[in-house]
PDB file of C-alpha atoms and ligand atoms in Angstrom:
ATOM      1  CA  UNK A  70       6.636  -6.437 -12.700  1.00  0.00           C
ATOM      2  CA  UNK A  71       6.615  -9.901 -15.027  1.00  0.00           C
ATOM      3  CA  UNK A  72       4.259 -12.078 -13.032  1.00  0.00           C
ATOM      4  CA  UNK A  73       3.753 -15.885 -13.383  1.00  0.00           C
ATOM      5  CA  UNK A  74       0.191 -16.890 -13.579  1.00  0.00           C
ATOM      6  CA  UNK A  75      -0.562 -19.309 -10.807  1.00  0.00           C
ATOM      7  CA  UNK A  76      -3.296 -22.132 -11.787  1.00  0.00           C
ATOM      8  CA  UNK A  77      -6.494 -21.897  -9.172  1.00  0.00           C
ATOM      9  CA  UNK A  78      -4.875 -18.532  -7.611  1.00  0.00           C
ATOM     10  CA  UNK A  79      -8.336 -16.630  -9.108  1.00  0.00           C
ATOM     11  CA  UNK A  80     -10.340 -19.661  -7.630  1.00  0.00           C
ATOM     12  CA  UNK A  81      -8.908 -19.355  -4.474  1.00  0.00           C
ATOM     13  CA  UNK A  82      -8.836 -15.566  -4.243  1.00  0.00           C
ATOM     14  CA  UNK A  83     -12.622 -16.016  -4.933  1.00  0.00           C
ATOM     15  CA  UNK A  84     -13.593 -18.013  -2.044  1.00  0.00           C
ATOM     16  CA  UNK A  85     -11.318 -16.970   0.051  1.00  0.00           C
ATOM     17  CA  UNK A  86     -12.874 -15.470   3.631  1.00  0.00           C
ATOM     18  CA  UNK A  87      -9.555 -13.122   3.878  1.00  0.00           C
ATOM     19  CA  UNK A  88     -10.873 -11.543   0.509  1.00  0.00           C
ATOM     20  CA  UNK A  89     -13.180  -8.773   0.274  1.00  0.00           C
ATOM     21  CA  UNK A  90     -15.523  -9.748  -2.612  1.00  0.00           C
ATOM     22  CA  UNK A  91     -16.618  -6.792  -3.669  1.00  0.00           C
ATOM     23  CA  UNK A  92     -19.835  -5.656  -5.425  1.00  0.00           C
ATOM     24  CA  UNK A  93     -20.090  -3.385  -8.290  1.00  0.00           C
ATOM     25  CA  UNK A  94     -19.566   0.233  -7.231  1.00  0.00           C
ATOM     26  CA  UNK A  95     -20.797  -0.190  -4.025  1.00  0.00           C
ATOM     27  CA  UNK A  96     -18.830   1.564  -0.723  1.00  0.00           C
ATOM     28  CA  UNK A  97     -17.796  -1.185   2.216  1.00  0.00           C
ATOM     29  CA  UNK A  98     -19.045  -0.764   5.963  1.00  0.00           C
ATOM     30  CA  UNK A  99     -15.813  -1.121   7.375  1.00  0.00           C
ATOM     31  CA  UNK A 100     -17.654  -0.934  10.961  1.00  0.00           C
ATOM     32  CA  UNK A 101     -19.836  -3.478  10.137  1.00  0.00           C
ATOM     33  CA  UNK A 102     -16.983  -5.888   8.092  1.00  0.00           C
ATOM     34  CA  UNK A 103     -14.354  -5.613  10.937  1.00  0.00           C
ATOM     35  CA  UNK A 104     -17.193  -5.553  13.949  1.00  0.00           C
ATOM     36  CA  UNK A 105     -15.714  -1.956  15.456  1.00  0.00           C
ATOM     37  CA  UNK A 106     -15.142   1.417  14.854  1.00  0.00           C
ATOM     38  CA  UNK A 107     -11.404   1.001  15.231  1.00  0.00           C
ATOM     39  CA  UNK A 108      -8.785   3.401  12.585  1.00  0.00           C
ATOM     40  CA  UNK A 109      -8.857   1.739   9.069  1.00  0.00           C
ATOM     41  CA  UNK A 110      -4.740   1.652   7.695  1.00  0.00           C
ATOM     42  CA  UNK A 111      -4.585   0.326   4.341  1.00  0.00           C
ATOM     43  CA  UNK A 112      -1.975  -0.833   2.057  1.00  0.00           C
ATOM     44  CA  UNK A 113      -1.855  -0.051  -1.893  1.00  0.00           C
ATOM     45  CA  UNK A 114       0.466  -3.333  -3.833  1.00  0.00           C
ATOM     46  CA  UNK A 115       0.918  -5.132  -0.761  1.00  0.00           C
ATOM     47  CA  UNK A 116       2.243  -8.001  -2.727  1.00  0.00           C
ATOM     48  CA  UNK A 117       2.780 -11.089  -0.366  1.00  0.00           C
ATOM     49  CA  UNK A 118       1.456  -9.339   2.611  1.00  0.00           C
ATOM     50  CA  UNK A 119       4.465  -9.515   5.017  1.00  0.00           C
ATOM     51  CA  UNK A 120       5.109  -5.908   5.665  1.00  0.00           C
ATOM     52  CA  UNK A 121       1.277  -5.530   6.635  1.00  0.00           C
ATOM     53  CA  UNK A 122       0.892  -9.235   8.713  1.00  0.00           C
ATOM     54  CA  UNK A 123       3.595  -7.861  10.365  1.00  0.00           C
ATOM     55  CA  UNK A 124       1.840  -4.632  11.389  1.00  0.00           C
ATOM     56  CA  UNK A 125      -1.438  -6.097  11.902  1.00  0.00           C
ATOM     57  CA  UNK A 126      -0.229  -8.311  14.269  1.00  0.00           C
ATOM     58  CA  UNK A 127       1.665  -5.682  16.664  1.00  0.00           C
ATOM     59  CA  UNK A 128      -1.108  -3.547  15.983  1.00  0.00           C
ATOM     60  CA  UNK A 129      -4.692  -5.213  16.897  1.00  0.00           C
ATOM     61  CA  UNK A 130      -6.538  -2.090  17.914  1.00  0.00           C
ATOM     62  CA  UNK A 131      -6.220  -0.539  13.909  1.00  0.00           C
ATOM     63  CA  UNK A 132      -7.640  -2.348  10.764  1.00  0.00           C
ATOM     64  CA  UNK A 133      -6.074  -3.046   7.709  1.00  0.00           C
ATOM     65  CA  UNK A 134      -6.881  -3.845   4.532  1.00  0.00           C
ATOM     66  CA  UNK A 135      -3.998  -4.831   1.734  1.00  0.00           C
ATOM     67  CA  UNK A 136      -4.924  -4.298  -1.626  1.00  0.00           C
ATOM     68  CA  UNK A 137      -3.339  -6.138  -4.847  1.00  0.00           C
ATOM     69  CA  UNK A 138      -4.164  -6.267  -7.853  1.00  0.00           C
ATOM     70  CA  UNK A 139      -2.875  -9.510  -9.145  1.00  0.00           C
ATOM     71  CA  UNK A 140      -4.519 -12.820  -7.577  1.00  0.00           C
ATOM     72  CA  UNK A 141      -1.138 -14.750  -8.564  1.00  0.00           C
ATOM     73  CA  UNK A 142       0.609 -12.196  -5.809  1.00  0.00           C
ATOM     74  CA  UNK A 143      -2.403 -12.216  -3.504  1.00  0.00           C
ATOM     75  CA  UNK A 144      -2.302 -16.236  -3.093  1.00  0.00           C
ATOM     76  CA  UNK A 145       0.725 -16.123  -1.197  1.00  0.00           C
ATOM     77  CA  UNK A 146      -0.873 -13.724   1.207  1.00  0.00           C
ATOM     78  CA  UNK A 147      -3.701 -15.537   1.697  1.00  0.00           C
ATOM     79  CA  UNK A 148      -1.352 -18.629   2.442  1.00  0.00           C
ATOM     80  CA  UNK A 149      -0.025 -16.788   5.330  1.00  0.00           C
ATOM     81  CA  UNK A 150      -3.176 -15.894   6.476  1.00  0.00           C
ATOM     82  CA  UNK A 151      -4.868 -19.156   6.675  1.00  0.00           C
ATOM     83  CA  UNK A 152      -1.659 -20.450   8.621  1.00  0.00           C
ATOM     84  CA  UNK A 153      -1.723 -17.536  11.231  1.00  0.00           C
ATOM     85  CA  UNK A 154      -5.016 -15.568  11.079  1.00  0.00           C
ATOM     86  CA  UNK A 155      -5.989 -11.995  11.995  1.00  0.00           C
ATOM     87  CA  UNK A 156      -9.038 -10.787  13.019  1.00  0.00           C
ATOM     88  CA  UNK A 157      -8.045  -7.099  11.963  1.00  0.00           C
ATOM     89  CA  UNK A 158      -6.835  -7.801   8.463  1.00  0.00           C
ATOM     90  CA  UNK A 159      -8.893  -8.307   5.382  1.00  0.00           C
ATOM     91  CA  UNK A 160      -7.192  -8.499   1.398  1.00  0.00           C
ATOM     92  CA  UNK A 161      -8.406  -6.973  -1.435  1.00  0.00           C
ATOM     93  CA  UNK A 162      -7.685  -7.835  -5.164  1.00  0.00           C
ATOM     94  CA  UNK A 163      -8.518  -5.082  -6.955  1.00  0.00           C
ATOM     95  CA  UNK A 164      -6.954  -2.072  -8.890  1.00  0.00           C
ATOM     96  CA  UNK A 165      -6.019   1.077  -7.058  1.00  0.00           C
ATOM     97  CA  UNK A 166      -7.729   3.327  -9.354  1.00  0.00           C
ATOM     98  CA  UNK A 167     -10.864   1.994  -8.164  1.00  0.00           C
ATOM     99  CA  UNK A 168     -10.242   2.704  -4.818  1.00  0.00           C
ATOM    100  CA  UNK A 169     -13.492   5.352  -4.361  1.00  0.00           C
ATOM    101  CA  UNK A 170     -15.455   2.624  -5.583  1.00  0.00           C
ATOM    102  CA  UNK A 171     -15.005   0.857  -1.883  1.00  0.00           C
ATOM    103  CA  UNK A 172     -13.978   3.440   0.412  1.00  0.00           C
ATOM    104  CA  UNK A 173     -15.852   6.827   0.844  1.00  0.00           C
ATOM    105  CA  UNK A 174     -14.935  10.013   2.168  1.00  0.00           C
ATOM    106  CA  UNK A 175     -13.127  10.000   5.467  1.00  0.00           C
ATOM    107  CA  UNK A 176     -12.745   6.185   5.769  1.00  0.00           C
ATOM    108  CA  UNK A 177      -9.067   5.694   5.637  1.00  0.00           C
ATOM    109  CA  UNK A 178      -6.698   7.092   8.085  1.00  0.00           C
ATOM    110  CA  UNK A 179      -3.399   6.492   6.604  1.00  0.00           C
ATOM    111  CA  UNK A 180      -2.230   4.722   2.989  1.00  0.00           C
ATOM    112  CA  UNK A 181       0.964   2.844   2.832  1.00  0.00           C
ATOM    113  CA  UNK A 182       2.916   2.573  -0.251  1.00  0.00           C
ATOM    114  CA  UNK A 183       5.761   0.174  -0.392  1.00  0.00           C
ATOM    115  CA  UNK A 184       8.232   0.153  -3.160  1.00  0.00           C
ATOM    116  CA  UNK A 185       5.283   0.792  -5.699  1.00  0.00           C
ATOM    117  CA  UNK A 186       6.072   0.226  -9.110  1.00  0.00           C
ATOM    118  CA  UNK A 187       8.718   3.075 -11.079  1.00  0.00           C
ATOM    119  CA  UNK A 188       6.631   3.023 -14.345  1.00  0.00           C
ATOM    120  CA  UNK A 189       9.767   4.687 -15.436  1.00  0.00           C
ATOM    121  CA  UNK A 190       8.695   5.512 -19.359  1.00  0.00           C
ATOM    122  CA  UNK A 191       7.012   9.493 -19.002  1.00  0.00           C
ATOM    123  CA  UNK A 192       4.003   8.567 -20.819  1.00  0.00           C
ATOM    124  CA  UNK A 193       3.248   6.146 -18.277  1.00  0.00           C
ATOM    125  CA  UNK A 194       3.548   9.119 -15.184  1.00  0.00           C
ATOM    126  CA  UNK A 195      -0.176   8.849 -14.218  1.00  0.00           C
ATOM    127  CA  UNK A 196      -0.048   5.295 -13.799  1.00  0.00           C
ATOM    128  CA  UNK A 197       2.530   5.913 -10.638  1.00  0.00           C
ATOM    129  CA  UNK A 198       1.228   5.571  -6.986  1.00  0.00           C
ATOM    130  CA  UNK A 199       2.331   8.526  -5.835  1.00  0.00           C
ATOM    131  CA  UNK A 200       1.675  11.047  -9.166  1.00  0.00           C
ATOM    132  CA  UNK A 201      -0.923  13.200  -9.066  1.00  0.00           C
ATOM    133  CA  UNK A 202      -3.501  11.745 -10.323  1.00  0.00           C
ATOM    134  CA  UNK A 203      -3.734   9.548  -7.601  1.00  0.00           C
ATOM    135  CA  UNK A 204      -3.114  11.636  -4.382  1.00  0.00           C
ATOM    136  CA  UNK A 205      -6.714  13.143  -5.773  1.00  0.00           C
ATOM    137  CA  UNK A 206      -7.909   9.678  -5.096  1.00  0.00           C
ATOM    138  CA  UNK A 207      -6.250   9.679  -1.647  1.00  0.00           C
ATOM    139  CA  UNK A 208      -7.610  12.836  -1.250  1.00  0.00           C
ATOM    140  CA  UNK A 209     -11.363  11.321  -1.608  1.00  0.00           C
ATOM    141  CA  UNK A 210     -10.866   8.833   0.639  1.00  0.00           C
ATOM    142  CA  UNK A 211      -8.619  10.205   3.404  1.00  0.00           C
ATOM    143  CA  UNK A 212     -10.105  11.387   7.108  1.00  0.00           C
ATOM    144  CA  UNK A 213      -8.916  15.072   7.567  1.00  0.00           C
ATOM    145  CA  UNK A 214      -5.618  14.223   9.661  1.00  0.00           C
ATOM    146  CA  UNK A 215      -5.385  11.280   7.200  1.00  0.00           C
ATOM    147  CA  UNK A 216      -1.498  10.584   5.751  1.00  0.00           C
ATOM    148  CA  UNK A 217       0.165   8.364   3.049  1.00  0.00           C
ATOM    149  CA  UNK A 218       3.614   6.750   4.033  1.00  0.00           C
ATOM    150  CA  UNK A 219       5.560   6.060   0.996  1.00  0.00           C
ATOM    151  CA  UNK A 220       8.840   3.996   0.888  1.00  0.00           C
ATOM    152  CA  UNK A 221      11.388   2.809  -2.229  1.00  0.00           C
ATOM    153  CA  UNK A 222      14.471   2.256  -3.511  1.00  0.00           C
ATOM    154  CA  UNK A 223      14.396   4.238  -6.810  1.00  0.00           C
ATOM    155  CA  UNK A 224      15.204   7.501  -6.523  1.00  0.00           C
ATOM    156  CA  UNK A 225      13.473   8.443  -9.927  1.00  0.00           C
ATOM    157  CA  UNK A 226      10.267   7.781  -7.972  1.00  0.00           C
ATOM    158  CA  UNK A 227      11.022   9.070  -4.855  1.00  0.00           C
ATOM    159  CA  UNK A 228      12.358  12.406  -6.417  1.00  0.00           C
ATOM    160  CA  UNK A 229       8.594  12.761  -8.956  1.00  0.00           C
ATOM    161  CA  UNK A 230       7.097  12.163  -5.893  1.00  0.00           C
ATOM    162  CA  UNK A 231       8.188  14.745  -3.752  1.00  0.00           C
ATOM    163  CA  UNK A 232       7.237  17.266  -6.946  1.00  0.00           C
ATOM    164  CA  UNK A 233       3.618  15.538  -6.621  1.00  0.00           C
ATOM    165  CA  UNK A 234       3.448  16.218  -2.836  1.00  0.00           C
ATOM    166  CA  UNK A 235       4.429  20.032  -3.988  1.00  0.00           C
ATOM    167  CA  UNK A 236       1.997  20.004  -7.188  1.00  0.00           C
ATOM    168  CA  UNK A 237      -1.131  18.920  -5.434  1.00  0.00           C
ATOM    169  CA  UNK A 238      -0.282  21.496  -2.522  1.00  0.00           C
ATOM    170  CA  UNK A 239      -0.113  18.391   0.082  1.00  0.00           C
ATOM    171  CA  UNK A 240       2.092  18.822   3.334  1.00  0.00           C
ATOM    172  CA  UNK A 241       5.595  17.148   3.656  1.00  0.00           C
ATOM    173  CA  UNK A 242       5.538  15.635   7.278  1.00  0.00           C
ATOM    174  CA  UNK A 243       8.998  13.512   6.922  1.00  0.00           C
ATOM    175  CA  UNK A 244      11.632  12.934   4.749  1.00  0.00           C
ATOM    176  CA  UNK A 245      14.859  10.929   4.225  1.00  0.00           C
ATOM    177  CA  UNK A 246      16.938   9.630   1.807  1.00  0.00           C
ATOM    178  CA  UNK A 247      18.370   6.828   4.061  1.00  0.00           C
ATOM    179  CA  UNK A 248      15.892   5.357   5.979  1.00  0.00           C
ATOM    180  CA  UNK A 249      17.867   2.493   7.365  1.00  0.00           C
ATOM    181  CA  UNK A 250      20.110   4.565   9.008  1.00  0.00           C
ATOM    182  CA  UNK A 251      17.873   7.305  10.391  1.00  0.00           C
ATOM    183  CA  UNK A 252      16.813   6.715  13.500  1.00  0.00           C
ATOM    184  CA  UNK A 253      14.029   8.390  14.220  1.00  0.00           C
ATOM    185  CA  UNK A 254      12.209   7.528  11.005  1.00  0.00           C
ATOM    186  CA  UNK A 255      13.416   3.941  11.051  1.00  0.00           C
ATOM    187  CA  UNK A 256      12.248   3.882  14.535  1.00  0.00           C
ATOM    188  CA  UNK A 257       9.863   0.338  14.460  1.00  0.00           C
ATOM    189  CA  UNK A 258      10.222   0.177  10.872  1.00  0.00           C
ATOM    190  CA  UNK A 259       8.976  -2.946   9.392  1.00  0.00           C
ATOM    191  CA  UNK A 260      10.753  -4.305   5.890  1.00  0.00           C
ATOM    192  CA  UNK A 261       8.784  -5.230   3.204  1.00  0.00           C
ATOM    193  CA  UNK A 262       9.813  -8.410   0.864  1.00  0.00           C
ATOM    194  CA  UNK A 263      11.357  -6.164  -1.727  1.00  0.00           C
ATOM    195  CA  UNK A 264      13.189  -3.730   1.008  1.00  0.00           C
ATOM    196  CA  UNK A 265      14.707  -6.580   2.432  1.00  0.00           C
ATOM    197  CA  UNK A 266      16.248  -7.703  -1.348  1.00  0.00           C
ATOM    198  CA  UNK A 267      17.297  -3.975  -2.468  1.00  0.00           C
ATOM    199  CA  UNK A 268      18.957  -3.184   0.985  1.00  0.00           C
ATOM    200  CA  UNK A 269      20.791  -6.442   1.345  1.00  0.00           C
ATOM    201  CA  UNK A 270      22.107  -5.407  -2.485  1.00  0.00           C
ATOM    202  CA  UNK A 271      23.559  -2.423  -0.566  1.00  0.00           C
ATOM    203  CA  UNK A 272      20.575   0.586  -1.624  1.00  0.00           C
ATOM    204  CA  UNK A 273      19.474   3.050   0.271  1.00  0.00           C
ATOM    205  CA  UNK A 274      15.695   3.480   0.611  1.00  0.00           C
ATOM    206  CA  UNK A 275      13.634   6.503   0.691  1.00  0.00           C
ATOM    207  CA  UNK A 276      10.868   7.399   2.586  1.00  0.00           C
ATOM    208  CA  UNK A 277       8.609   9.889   3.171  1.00  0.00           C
ATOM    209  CA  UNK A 278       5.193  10.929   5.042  1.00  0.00           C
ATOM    210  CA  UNK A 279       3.294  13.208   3.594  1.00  0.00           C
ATOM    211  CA  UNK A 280      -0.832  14.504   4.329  1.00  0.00           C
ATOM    212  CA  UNK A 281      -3.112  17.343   2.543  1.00  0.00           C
TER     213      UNK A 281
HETATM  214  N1  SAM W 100       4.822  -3.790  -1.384  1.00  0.00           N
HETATM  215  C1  SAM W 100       5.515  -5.033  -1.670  1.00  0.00           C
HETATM  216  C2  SAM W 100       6.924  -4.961  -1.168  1.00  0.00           C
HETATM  217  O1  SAM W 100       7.402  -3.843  -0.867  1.00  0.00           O
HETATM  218  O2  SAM W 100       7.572  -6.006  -1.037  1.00  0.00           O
HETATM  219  C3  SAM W 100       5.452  -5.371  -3.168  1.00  0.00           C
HETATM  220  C4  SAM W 100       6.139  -4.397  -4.085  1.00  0.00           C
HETATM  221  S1  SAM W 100       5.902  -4.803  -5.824  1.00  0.00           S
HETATM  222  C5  SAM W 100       7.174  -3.963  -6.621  1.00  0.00           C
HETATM  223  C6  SAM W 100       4.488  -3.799  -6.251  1.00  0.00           C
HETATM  224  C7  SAM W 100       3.163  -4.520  -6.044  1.00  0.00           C
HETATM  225  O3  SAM W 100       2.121  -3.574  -6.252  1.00  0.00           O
HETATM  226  C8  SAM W 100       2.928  -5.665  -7.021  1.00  0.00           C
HETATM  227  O4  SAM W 100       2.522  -6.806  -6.314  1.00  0.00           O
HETATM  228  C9  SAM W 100       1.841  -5.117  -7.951  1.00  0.00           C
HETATM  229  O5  SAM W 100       1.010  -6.140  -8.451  1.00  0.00           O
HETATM  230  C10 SAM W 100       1.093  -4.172  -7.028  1.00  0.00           C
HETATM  231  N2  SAM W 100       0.419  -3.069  -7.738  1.00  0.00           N
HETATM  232  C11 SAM W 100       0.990  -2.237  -8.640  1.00  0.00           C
HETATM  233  N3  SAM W 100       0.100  -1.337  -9.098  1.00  0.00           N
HETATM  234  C12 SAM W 100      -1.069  -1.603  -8.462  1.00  0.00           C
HETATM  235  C13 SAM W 100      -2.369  -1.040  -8.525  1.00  0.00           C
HETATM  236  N4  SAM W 100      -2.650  -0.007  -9.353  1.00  0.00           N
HETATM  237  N5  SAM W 100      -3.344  -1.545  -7.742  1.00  0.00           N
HETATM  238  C14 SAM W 100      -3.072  -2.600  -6.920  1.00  0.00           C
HETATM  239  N6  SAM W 100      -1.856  -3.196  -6.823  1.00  0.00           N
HETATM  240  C15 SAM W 100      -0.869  -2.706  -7.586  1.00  0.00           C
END
């Protein structure tokens, strides 16, 4: 994705309460951070945050934590935040690959993925949210009934993914190639910024649920 740097956005990402500041290598206490024991959903390239506000909101009895990795994308989250808080949210600007640094074993009870980037040139492959490489770091930080929900448009992505799921012997729970007009998957289904834009071009999106 070509990203405009914002001037301040680091600055503000920084000081802001929504963020996580993180120290070096060290896990969170989630219980401790959010104040109860309550299921911790997070989200991997949340980009402006709506999909997950969204959730947060209908959803105050689960935390969430949204994780991006630019501070010029996490700004406009954090806009949204200070203008309707939630006590059950918290951002994160970090990359995903460090994502053991901050969570241990068993602290994260599902993973959303929305419309993560294609990284469509092969030698690239690891780099993809959903290749192998990095269901092993979902595996490290999953609970045992823990699952990752993964939606897109590209169906490049959505088809290496499905071979991931099979080559790191993970369980398919759902599956469709339509999600929009699938009832029982779209059932609740809240659209991100960039499902809103491909499906109003007329694409169908993909989706699937998958666990170890
Ligand atoms: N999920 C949003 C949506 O569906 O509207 C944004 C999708 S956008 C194509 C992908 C986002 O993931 C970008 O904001 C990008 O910066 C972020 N991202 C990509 N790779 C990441 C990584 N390894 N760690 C954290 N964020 C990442």
């Amino acid at each position: 994705m070509r990203l405009r740097k914002i001037k301040g956005a680091d600055e503000t990402v920084a000081a802001s309460p929504y963020v996580i500041q993180r120290g070096a290598l060290q896990h969170i206490d989630w219980k401790k951070l959010f104040g109860n024991d309550h299921p911790l959903h997070i989200e991997i390239g949340m980009g402006k945050g709506r999909f997950l506000m969204e959730l947060a909101g209908r959803n105050p009895q689960i935390n969430y934590v949204g994780i991006e990795r630019y501070t010029s994308v996490l700004i406009k989250a954090i806009k949204k935040m200070e203008a309707a808080p939630l006590s059950n949210l918290f951002f994160m600007c970090m990359d995903a690959a460090d994502l053991e640094q901050s969570f241990a074993a068993g602290d994260v009870a599902r993973i959303y993925l929305n419309f993560s980037d294609p990284w469509p040139k092969e030698r690239h492959a690891r780099r993809r949210l959903t290749s192998v490489e990095y269901l092993k770091r979902y595996d490290a930080v999953l609970a045992p009934e823990g699952r990752i929900e993964f939606k897109t448009d590209n169906e490049a992505l959505f088809d290496f993914s499905l071979e991931s799921v099979k080559a790191a012997d993970w369980r398919l729970l759902s599956c469709t190639r339509n999600l929009h007009q699938d009832p029982e998957m779209n059932h609740e289904n809240i659209m991100t910024e960039y499902e809103e834009k491909f499906s109003a071009q007329g694409n169908p999106i993909y989706k699937m649920i998958a666990c170890r």
